[in-house]
JSON list of N, CA and C in Angstrom, two decimals:
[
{"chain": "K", "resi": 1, "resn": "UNK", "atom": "N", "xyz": [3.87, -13.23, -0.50]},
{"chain": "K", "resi": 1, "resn": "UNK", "atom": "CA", "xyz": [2.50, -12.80, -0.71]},
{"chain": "K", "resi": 1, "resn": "UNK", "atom": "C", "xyz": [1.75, -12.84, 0.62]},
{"chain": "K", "resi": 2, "resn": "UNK", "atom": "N", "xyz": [0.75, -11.69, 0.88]},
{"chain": "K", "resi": 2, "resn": "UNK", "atom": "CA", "xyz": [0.19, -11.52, 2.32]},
{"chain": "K", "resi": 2, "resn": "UNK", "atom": "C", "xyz": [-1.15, -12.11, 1.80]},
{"chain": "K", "resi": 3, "resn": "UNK", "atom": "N", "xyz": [-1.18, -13.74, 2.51]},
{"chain": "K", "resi": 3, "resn": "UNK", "atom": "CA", "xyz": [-2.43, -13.95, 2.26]},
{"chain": "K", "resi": 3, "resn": "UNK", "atom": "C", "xyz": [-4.11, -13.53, 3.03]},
{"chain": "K", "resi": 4, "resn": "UNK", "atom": "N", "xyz": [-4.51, -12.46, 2.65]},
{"chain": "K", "resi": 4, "resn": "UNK", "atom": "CA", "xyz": [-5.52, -11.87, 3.39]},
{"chain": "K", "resi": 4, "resn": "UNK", "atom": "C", "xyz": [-7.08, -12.07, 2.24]},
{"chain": "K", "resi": 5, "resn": "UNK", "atom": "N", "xyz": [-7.87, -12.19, 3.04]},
{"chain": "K", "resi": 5, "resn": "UNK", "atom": "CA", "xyz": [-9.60, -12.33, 1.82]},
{"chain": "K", "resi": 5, "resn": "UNK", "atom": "C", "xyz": [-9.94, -11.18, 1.10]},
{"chain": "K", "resi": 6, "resn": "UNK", "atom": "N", "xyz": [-9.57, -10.68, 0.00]},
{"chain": "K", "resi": 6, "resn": "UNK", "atom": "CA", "xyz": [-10.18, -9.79, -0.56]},
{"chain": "K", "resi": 6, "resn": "UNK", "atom": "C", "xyz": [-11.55, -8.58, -0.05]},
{"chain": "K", "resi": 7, "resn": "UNK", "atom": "N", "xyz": [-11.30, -7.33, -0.17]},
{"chain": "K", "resi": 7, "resn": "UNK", "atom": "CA", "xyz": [-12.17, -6.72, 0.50]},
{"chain": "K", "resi": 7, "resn": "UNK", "atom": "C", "xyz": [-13.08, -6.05, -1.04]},
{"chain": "K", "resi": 8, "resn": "UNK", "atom": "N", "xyz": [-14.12, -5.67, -0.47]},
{"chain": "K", "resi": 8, "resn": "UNK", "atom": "CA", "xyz": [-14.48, -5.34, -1.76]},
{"chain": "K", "resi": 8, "resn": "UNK", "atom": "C", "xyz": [-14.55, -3.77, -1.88]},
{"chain": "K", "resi": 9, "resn": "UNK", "atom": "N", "xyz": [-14.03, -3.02, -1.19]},
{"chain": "K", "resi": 9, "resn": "UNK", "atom": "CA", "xyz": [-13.51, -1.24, -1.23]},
{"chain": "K", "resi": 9, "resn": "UNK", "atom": "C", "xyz": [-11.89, -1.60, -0.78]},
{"chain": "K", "resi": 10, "resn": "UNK", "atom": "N", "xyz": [-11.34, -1.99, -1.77]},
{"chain": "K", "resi": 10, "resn": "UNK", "atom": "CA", "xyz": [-9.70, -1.38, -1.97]},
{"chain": "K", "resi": 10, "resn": "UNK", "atom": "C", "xyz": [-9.48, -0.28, -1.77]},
{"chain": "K", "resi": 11, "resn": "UNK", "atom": "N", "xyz": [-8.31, 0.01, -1.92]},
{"chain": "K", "resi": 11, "resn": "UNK", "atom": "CA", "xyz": [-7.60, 1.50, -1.88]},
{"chain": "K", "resi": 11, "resn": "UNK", "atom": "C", "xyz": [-6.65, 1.40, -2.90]},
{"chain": "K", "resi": 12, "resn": "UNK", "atom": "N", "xyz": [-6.90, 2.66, -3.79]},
{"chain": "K", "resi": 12, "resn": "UNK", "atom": "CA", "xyz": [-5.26, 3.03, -4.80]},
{"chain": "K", "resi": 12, "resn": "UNK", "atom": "C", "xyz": [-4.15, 3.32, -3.82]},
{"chain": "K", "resi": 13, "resn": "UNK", "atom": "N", "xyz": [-3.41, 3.58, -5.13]},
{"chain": "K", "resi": 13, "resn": "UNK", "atom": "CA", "xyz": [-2.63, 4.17, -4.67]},
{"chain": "K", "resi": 13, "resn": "UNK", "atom": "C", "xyz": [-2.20, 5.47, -4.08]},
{"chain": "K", "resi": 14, "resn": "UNK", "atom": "N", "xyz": [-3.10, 5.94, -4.70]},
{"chain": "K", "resi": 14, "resn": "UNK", "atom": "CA", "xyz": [-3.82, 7.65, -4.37]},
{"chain": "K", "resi": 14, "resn": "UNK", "atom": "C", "xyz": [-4.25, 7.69, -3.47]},
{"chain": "K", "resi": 15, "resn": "UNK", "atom": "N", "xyz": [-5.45, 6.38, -2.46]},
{"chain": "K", "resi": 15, "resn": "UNK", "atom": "CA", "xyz": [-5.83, 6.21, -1.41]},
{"chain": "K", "resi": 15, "resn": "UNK", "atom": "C", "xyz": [-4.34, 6.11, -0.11]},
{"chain": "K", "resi": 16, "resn": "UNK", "atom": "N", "xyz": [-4.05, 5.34, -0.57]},
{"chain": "K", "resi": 16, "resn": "UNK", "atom": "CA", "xyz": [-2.65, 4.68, 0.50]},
{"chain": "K", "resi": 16, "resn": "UNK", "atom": "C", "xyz": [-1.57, 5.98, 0.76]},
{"chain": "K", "resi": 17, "resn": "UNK", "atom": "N", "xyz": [-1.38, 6.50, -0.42]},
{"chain": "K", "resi": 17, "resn": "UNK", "atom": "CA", "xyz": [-0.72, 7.89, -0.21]},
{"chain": "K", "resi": 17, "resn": "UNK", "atom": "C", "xyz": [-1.13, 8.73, 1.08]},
{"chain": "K", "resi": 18, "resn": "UNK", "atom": "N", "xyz": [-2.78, 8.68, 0.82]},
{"chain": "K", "resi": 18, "resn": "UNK", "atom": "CA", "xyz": [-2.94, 10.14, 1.72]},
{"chain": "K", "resi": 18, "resn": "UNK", "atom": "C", "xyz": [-3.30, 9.47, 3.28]},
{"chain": "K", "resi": 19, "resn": "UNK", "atom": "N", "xyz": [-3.72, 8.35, 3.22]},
{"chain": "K", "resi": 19, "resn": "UNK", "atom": "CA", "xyz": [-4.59, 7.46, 4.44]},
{"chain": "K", "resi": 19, "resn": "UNK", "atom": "C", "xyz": [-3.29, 7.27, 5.33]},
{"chain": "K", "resi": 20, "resn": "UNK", "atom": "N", "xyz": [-2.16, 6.51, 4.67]},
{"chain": "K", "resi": 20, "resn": "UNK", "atom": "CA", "xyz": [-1.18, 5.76, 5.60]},
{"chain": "K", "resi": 20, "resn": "UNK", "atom": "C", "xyz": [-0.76, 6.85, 6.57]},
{"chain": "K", "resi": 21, "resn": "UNK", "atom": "N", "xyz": [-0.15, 6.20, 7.79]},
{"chain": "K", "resi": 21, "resn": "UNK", "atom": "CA", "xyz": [0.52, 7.05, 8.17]},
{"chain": "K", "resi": 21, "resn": "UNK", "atom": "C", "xyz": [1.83, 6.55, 9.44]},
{"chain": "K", "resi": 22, "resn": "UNK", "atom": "N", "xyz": [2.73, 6.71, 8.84]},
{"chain": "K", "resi": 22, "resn": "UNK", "atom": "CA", "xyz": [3.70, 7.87, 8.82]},
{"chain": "K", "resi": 22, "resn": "UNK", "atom": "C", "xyz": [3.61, 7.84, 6.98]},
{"chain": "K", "resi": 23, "resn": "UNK", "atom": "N", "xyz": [3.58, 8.70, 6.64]},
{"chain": "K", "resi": 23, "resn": "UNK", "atom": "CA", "xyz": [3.26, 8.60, 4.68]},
{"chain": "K", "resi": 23, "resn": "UNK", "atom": "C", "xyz": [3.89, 8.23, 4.32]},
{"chain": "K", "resi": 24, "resn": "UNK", "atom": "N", "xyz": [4.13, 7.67, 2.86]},
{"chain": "K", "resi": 24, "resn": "UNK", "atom": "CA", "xyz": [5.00, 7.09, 2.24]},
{"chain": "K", "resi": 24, "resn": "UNK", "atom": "C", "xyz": [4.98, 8.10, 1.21]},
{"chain": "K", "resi": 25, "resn": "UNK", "atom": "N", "xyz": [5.42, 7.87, -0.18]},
{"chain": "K", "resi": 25, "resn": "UNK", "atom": "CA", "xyz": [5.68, 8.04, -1.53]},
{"chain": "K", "resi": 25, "resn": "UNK", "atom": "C", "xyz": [4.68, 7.23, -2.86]},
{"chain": "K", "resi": 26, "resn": "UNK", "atom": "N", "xyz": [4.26, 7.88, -3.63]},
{"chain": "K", "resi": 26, "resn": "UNK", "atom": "CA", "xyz": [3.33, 6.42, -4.31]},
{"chain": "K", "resi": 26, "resn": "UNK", "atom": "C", "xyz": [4.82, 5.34, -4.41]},
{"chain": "K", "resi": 27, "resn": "UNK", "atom": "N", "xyz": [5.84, 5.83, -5.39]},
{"chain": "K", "resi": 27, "resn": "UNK", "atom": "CA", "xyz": [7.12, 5.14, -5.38]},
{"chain": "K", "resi": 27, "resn": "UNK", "atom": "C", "xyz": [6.99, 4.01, -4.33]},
{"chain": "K", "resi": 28, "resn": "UNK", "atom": "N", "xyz": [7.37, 4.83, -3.39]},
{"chain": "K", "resi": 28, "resn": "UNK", "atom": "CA", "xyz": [7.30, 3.73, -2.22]},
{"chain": "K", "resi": 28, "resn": "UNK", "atom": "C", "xyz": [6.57, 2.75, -1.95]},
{"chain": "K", "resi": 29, "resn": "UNK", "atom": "N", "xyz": [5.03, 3.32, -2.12]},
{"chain": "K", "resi": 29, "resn": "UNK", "atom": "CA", "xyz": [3.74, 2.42, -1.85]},
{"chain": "K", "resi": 29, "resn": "UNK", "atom": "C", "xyz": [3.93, 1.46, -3.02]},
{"chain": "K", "resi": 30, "resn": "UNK", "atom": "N", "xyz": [4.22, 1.82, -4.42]},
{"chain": "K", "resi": 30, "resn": "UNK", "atom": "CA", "xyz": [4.27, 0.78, -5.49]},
{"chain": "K", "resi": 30, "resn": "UNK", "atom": "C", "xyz": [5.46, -0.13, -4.83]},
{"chain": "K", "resi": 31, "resn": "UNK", "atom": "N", "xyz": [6.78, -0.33, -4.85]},
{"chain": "K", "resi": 31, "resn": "UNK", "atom": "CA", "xyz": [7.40, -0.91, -4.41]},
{"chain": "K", "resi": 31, "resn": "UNK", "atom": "C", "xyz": [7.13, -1.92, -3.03]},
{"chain": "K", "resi": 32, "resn": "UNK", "atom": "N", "xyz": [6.73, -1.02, -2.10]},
{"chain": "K", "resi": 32, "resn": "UNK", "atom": "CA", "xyz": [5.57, -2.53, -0.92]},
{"chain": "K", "resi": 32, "resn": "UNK", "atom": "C", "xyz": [4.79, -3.70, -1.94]},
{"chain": "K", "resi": 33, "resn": "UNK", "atom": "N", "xyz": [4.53, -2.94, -2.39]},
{"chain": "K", "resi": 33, "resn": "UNK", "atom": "CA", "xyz": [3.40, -3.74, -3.33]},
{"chain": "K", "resi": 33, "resn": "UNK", "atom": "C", "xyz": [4.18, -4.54, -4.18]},
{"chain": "K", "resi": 34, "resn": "UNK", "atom": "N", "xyz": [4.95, -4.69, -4.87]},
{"chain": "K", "resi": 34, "resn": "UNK", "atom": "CA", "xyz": [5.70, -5.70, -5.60]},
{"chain": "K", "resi": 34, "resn": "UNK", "atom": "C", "xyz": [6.65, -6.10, -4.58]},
{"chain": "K", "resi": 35, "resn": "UNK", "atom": "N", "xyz": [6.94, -5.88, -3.75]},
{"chain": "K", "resi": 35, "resn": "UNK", "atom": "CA", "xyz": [8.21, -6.96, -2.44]},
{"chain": "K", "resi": 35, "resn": "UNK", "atom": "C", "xyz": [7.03, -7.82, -1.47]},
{"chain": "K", "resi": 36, "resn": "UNK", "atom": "N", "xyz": [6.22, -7.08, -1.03]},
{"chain": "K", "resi": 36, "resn": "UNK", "atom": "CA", "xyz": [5.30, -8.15, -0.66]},
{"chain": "K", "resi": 36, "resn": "UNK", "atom": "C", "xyz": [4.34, -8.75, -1.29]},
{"chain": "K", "resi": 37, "resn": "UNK", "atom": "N", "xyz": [4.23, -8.86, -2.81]},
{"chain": "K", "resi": 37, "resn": "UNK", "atom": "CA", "xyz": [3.61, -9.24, -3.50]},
{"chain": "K", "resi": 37, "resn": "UNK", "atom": "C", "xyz": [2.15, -9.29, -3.16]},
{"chain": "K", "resi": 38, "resn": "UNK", "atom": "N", "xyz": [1.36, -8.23, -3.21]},
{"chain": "K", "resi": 38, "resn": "UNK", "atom": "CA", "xyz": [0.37, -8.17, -2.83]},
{"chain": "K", "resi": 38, "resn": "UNK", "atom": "C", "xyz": [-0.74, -7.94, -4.26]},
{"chain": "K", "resi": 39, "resn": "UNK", "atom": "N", "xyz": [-1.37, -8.30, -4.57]},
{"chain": "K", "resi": 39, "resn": "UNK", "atom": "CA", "xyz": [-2.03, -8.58, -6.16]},
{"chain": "K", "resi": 39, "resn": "UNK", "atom": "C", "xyz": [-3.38, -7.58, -5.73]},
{"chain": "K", "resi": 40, "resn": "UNK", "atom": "N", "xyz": [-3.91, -7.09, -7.14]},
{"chain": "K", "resi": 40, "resn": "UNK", "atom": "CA", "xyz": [-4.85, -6.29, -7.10]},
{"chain": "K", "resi": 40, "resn": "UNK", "atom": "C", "xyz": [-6.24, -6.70, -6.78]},
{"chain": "K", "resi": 41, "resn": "UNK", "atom": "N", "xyz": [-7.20, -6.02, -6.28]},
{"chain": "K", "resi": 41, "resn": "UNK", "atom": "CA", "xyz": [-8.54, -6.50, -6.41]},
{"chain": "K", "resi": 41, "resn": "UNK", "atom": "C", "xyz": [-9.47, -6.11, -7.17]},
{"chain": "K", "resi": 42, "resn": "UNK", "atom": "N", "xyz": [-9.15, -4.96, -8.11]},
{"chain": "K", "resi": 42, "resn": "UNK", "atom": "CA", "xyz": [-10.03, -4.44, -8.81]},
{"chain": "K", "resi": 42, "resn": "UNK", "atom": "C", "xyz": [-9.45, -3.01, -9.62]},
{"chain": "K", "resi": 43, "resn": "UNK", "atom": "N", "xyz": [-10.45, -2.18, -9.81]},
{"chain": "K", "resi": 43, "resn": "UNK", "atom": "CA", "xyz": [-10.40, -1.08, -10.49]},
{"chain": "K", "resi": 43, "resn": "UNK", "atom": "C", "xyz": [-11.13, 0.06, -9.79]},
{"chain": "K", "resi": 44, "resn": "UNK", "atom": "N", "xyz": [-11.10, 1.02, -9.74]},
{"chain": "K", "resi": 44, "resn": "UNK", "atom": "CA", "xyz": [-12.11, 2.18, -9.79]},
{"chain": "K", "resi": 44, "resn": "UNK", "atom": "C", "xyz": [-12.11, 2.83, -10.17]},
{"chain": "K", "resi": 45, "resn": "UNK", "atom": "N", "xyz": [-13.54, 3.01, -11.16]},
{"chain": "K", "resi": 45, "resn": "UNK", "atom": "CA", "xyz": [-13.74, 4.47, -11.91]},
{"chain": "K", "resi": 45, "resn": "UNK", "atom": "C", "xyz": [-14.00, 5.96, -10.97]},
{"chain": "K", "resi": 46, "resn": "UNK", "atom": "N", "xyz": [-13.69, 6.69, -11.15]},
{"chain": "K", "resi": 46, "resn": "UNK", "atom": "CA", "xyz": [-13.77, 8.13, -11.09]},
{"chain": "K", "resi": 46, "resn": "UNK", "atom": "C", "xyz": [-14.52, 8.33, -11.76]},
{"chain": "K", "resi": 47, "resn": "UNK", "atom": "N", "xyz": [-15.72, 9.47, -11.45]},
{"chain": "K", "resi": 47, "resn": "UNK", "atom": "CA", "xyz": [-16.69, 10.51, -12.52]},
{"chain": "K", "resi": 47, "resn": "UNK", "atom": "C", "xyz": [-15.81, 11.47, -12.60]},
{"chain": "K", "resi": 48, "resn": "UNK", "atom": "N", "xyz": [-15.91, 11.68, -13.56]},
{"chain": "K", "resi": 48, "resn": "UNK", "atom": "CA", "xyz": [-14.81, 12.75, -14.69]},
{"chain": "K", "resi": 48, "resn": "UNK", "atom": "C", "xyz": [-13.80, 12.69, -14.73]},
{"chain": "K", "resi": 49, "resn": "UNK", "atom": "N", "xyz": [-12.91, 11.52, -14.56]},
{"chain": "K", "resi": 49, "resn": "UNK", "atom": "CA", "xyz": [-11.81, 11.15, -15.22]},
{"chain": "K", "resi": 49, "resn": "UNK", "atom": "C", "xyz": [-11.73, 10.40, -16.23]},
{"chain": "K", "resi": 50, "resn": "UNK", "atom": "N", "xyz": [-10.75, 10.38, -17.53]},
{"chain": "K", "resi": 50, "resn": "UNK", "atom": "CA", "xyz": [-10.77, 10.06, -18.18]},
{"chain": "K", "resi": 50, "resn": "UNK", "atom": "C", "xyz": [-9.32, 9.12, -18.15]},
{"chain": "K", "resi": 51, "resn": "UNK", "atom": "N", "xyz": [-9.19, 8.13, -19.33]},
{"chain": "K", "resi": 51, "resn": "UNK", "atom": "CA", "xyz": [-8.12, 6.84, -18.53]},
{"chain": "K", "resi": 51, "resn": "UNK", "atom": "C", "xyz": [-8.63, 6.10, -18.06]},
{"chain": "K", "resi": 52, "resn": "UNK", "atom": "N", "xyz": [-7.41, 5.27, -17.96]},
{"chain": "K", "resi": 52, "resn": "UNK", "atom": "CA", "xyz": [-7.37, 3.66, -17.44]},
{"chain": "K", "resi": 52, "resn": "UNK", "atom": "C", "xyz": [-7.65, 4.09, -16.15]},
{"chain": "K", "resi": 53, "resn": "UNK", "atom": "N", "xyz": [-8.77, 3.33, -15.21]},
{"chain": "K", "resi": 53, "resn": "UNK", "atom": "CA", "xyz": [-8.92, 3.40, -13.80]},
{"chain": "K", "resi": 53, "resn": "UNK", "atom": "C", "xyz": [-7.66, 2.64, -13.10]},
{"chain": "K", "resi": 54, "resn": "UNK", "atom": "N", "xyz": [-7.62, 2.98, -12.15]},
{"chain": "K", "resi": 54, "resn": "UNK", "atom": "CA", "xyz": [-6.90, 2.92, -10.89]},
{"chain": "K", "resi": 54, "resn": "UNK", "atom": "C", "xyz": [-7.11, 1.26, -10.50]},
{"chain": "K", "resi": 55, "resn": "UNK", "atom": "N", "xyz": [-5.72, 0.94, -10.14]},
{"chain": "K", "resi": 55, "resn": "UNK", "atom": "CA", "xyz": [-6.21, -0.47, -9.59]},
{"chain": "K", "resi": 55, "resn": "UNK", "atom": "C", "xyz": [-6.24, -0.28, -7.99]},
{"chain": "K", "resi": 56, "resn": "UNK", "atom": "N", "xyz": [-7.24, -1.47, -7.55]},
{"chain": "K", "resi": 56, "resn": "UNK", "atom": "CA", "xyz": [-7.23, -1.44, -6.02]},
{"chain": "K", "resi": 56, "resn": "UNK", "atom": "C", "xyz": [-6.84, -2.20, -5.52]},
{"chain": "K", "resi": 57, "resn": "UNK", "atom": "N", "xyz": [-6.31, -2.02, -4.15]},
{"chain": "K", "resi": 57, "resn": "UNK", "atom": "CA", "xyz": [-5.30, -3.41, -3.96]},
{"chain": "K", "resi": 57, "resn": "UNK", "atom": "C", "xyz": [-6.05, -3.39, -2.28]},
{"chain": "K", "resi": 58, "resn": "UNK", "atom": "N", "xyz": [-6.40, -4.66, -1.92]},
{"chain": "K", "resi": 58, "resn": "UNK", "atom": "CA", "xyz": [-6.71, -5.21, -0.59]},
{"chain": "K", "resi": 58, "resn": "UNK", "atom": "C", "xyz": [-6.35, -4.45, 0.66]},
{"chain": "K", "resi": 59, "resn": "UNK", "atom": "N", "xyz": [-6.88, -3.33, 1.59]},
{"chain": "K", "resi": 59, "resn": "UNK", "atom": "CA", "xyz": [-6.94, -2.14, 2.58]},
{"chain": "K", "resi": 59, "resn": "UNK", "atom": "C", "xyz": [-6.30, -2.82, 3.75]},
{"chain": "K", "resi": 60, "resn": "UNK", "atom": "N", "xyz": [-6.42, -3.71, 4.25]},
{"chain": "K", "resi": 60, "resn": "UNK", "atom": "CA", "xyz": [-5.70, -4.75, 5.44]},
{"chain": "K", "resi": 60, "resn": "UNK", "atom": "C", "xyz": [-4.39, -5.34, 4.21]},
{"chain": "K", "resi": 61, "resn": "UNK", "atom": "N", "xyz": [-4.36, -5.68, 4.03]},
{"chain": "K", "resi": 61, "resn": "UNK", "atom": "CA", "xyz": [-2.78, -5.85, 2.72]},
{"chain": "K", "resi": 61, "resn": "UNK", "atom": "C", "xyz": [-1.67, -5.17, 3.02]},
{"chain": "K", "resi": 62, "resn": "UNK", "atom": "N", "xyz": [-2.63, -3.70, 2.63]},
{"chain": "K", "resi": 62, "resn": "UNK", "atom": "CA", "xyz": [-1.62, -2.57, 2.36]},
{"chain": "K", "resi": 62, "resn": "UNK", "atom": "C", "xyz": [-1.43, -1.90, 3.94]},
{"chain": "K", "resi": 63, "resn": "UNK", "atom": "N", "xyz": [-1.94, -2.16, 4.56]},
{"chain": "K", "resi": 63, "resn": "UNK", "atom": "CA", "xyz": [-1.58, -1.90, 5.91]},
{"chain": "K", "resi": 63, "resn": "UNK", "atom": "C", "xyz": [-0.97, -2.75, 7.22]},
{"chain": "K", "resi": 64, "resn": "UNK", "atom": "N", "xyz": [-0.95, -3.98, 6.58]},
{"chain": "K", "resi": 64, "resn": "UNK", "atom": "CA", "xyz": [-0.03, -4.81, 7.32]},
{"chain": "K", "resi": 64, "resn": "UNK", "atom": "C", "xyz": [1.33, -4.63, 6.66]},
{"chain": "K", "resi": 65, "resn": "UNK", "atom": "N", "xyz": [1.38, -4.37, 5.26]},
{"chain": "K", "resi": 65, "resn": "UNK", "atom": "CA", "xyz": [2.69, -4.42, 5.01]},
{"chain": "K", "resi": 65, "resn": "UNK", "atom": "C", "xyz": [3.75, -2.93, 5.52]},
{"chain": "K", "resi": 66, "resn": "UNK", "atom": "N", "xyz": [2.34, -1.61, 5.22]},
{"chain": "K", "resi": 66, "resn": "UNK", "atom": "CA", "xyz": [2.82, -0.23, 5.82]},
{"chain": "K", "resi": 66, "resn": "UNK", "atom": "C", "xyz": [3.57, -0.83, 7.06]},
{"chain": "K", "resi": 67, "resn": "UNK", "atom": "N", "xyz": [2.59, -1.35, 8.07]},
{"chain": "K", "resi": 67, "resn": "UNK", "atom": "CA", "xyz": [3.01, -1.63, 9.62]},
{"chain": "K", "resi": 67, "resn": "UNK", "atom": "C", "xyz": [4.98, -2.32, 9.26]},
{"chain": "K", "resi": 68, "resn": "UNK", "atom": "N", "xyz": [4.71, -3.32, 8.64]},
{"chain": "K", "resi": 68, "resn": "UNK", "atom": "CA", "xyz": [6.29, -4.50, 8.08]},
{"chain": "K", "resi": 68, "resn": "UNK", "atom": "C", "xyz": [7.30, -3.42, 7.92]},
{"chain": "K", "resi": 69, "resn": "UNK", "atom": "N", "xyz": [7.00, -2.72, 6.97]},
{"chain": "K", "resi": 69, "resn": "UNK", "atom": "CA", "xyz": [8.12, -1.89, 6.42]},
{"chain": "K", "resi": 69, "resn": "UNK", "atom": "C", "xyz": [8.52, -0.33, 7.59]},
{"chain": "K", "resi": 70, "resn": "UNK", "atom": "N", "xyz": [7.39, 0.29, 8.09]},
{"chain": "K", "resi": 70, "resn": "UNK", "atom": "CA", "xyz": [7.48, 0.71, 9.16]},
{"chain": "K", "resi": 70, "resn": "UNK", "atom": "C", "xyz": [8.18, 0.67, 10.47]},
{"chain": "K", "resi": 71, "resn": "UNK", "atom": "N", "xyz": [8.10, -0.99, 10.61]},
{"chain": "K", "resi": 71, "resn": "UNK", "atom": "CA", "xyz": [8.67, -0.97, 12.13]},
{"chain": "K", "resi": 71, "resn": "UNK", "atom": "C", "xyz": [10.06, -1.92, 11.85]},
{"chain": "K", "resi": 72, "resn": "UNK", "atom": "N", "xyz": [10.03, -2.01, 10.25]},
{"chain": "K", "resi": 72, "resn": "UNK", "atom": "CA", "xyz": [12.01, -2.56, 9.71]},
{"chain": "K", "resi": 72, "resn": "UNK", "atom": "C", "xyz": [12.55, -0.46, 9.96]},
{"chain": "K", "resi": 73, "resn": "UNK", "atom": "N", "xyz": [12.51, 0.27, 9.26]},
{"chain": "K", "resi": 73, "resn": "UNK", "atom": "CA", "xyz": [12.67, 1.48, 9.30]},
{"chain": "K", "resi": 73, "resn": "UNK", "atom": "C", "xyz": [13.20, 1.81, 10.75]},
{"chain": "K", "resi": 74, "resn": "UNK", "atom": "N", "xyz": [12.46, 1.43, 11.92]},
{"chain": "K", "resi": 74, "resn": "UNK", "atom": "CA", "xyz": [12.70, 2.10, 13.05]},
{"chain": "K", "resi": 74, "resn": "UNK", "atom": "C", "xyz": [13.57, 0.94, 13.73]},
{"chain": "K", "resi": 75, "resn": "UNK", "atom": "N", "xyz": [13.68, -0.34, 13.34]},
{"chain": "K", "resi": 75, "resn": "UNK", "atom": "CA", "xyz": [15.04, -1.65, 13.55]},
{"chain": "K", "resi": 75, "resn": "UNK", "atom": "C", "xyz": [16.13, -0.96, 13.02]},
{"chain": "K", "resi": 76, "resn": "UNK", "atom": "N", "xyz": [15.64, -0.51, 12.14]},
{"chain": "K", "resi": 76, "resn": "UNK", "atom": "CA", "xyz": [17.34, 0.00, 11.27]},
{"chain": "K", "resi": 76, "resn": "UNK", "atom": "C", "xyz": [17.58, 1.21, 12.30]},
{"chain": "K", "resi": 77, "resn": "UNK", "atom": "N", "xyz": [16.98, 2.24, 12.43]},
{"chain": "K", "resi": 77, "resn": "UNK", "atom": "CA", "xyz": [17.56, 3.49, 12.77]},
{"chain": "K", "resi": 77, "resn": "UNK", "atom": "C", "xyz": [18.32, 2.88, 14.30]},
{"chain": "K", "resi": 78, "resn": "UNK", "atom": "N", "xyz": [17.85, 1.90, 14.84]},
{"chain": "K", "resi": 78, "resn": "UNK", "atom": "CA", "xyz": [18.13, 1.74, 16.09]},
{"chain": "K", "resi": 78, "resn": "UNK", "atom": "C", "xyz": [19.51, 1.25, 16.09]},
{"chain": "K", "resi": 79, "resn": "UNK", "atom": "N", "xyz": [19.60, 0.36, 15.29]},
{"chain": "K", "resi": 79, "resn": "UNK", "atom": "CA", "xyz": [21.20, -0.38, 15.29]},
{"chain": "K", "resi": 79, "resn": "UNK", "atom": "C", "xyz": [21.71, 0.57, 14.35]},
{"chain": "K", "resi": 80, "resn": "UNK", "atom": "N", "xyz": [21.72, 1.87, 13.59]},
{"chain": "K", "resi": 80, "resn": "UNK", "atom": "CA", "xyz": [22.54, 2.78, 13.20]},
{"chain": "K", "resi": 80, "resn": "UNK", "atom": "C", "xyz": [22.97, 3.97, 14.42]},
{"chain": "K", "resi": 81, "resn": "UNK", "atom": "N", "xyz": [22.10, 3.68, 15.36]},
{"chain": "K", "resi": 81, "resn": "UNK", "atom": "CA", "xyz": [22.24, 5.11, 16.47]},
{"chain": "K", "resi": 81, "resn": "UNK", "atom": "C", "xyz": [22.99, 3.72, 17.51]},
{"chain": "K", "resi": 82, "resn": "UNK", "atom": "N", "xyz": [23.09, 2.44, 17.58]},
{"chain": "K", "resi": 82, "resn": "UNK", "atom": "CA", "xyz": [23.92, 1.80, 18.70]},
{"chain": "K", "resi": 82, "resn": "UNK", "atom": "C", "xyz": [25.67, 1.85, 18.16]}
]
């Protein structure tokens, strides 16, 4: 678990999709999220959506772990190209 202070404008997953970058997959982004166990902070409603809102999960969270999984990705490619 990445212990960081709760922010109070999370990001979905819908957020993290389009923001991160090099991009991920929601797939993907869900999966960060349960290996680094990173817990939600909330919800957000949408005007004119209908449904369960979106959970939000901590914006420094989800971007320290992007960075984690990111720069394992480019460890690996390196000792597959040695």
């Amino acid at each position: 678990m990445i212990p960081i202070a709760p922010d109070h404008d999370g990001w979905t997953v819908y957020d993290a999709e389009d923001l991160l970058h090099p991009a991920m997959t929601q797939t993907e982004i869900r999966a960060m999220i349960v290996l680094f166990g990173i817990n939600p902070i909330g919800t957000r409603r949408e005007p004119g959506r209908a449904g369960r809102a979106p959970v939000t999960y901590n914006t420094t969270a989800l971007q320290v772990a992007h960075a984690a999984v990111i720069r394992t990705r480019v460890d690996l490619q390196r000792i597959d190209v040695a």
